[in-house]
Amino acid sequence: MSQAPSDAPDPTARAAERAPLDPPPLIVDGVEINRWDREVLLEARRGGVSALHATCAVWEDARETLRALAAWRRRFAEHADLITPVRGADDIQRAHDEGRTGVLLGFQNTSPFEDDIELVATFRQLDVLCAQLTYNVQNLVGGSCFEPTDSGLTRFGEAVVAEMNRVGMLIDCSHVGEWTTRDAIEASRDPIAVTHANPRWFCDSPRNKTGETLKALAMRGGVVGCTLYPLFIGGPQVSRATYCRMIADLVDEIGVDHVAIGTDLTRGHPDEDLAWLRDGRWRRPDPEQRLSWPTWPAWFASAEDFPNLAEGLLDTGLHEAEARQILGENWLRLLGQVVGP
Amino acid sequence: MSQAPSDAPDPTARAAERAPLDPPPLIVDGVEINRWDREVLLEARRGGVSALHATCAVWEDARETLRALAAWRRRFAEHADLITPVRGADDIQRAHDEGRTGVLLGFQNTSPFEDDIELVATFRQLDVLCAQLTYNVQNLVGGSCFEPTDSGLTRFGEAVVAEMNRVGMLIDCSHVGEWTTRDAIEASRDPIAVTHANPRWFCDSPRNKTGETLKALAMRGGVVGCTLYPLFIGGPQVSRATYCRMIADLVDEIGVDHVAIGTDLTRGHPDEDLAWLRDGRWRRPDPEQRLSWPTWPAWFASAEDFPNLAEGLLDTGLHEAEARQILGENWLRLLGQVVGP
């Protein structure tokens, strides 16, 4: 393990000091899509994040994704004092115990599989543990939440779901169309995840899920990670109390075993990255439109604010055990079940 | 121009001798997907084929397709006595006048465009004049005729159609789902093609088109190439008279300007090629299933039999001018309109 620079405070000590729960909770973030410099990794440590799911592909094909995964190999070596690879659920507990942040590699698209059923097992062998079936457009596997029509799960999509079940890769339906999501819940042998979306009754966006879909997900043992991305909570002015009340209401609706957090943090990205992340190559950027990242709520501006969120959950009346499930233990259980120990 | 081997008969003389029309008709085959050795090119010459649309991609991505196009550059140089590239409609007339076969390069999928709107113009610059929107599965652009659900044209699909219109590339909907086909007919500024399919009332297969769709295609100036692929005519026992009667009936239904031929010849492919051509990489081959190519009707076993087909069209009562339109002039007109002179 390499040494942290001597001028850095001990981030783990700081997290423990701020945590409203004692001992500090095991925190797992359902998805983050940061630019992964050391400062961002320090934020995760300061927030007491035991593990996070890092997005390695949004539009990338197989070859481009190999490069993104290689970058993670280098990061794991370079920042071994802060992060450690997650290859199964036990690695998350180990990271938590060691005061490091486990990083679980995953995709927000099946584009790395291209049109090749064999590439699912290939990427699983490269420690990719989670893949979202579609990103922002229709793909070979199914329909996106932003597409006017949802194809449902295609024949290739059914093959991919079965193969992900076979190799032990978590299926994520966050950006996936409602119909395709329901098809995936039905088709998958294992429970599936929505790593980062809210109920649509809280914020009416196609990126959020209907109550019916979240119930169907929970009925099959799945977990939804409530997101903090400003556009899908209703804007940065939404208070911590309002957000945490939504979580408590969702717990009442689908059960505490099925609710978690997936912030969708986008730390470190300049505005120039936004056009790529949103639209990839499928349409030309509109020269009239100046894209910029949304402002995050003051009470949750980075992973450092996980203790704030924990406090908010307790303030809303959730019990300590419930807050611990929501903050990380539900993800831990689901990963153990789908991916293995 | 290189010389034909001295032992080869003059194939053009032979075609003229067998042709039931005088002067010999301009023949354009809407699609062929052969293994392109010299023998196959000689068959086209013996059949008097003035131009054919050669498939360069079915599942291939951009990089793989660049290789397929490079192979055509070599073939054009090596067999310049038999074939010549088609870059516009005038090249077809020129090939016909010179007694060579013009080869128009095209795709049976939009897979070479991958997810990148810019690649449409790139492949147009490489002389690709036609692309089928989908092959045998749902893709980024739209739904396939073999998919249980048809997404319709996606947002990327709409962008691709507009871009194909802009650069002058013919849209083909042969393997495309009915709904996506109707969307494409509507969305396209230019008339579109179904290069190789029959009316479903003649042979009930998802690969054939409903009467309504063929009418909609014709109403917008499009052309359908009736196929001779055995599975989509009802089997090799279907007689020339029955097939040509279908063509005459289709002429009555949608007008003689809108009916043509697109054989879908698969000459030279061993059985081993069939699994790739059908399913690409999207599912594993079934080890129980021994795939083999279907038998073609005795009266149309290769491009050498175009004169037989011409005779059949005349026998069914079509006038000489009508037969000429069906055999090639309709494709010539459509290409002039969409691709240019």
XYZ file of C-alpha atoms in Angstrom, chain A residues 59 61 114-118 121 136-140 144 146-156 159 163 166 179 281-284, chain B residues 59 61 114-118 121 136-140 144 146-156 159 163 166 179 281-284:
66
model
C -21.182 4.991 -24.755
C -17.484 0.058 -27.180
C -21.323 -4.646 -28.606
C -23.288 -7.319 -30.495
C -21.404 -10.233 -28.959
C -22.910 -12.480 -26.281
C -19.418 -13.776 -25.437
C -18.275 -13.270 -19.593
C -29.875 7.239 -22.988
C -30.956 5.676 -26.300
C -32.422 2.468 -27.644
C -29.697 -0.134 -27.985
C -29.381 -3.766 -29.064
C -34.137 3.671 -22.939
C -35.546 8.795 -23.035
C -36.747 7.003 -26.182
C -40.309 7.879 -27.260
C -41.014 4.170 -27.795
C -39.698 1.340 -25.660
C -38.913 -1.866 -27.565
C -38.967 -3.946 -24.403
C -36.185 -6.461 -23.901
C -35.035 -7.672 -27.335
C -34.033 -11.268 -28.156
C -30.391 -10.267 -27.672
C -29.744 -13.574 -24.034
C -25.773 -14.579 -19.517
C -25.021 -17.116 -15.439
C -41.297 -1.636 -20.283
C -21.925 10.315 -30.848
C -25.534 9.784 -31.838
C -26.330 13.375 -32.685
C -24.313 16.461 -33.369
C -23.147 -7.502 -38.748
C -18.820 -2.682 -37.347
C -22.063 2.107 -35.024
C -23.413 4.833 -32.731
C -21.886 7.701 -34.689
C -23.963 10.001 -36.894
C -20.764 11.193 -38.600
C -21.158 10.672 -44.546
C -32.067 -9.534 -38.262
C -32.230 -7.951 -34.797
C -33.216 -4.700 -33.143
C -30.423 -2.169 -33.510
C -29.765 1.445 -32.559
C -36.112 -5.849 -37.251
C -37.595 -10.930 -36.783
C -37.900 -9.130 -33.450
C -41.095 -9.901 -31.487
C -41.555 -6.178 -30.813
C -40.754 -3.381 -33.216
C -39.424 -0.195 -31.588
C -40.211 1.893 -34.650
C -37.565 4.337 -35.837
C -35.562 5.515 -32.802
C -34.289 9.061 -32.282
C -30.910 7.975 -33.659
C -31.119 11.284 -37.356
C -28.392 12.193 -42.731
C -28.627 14.709 -46.885
C -43.563 -0.345 -38.049
C -22.478 -12.833 -32.673
C -25.690 -12.201 -30.792
C -26.364 -15.785 -29.762
C -24.311 -18.936 -29.594
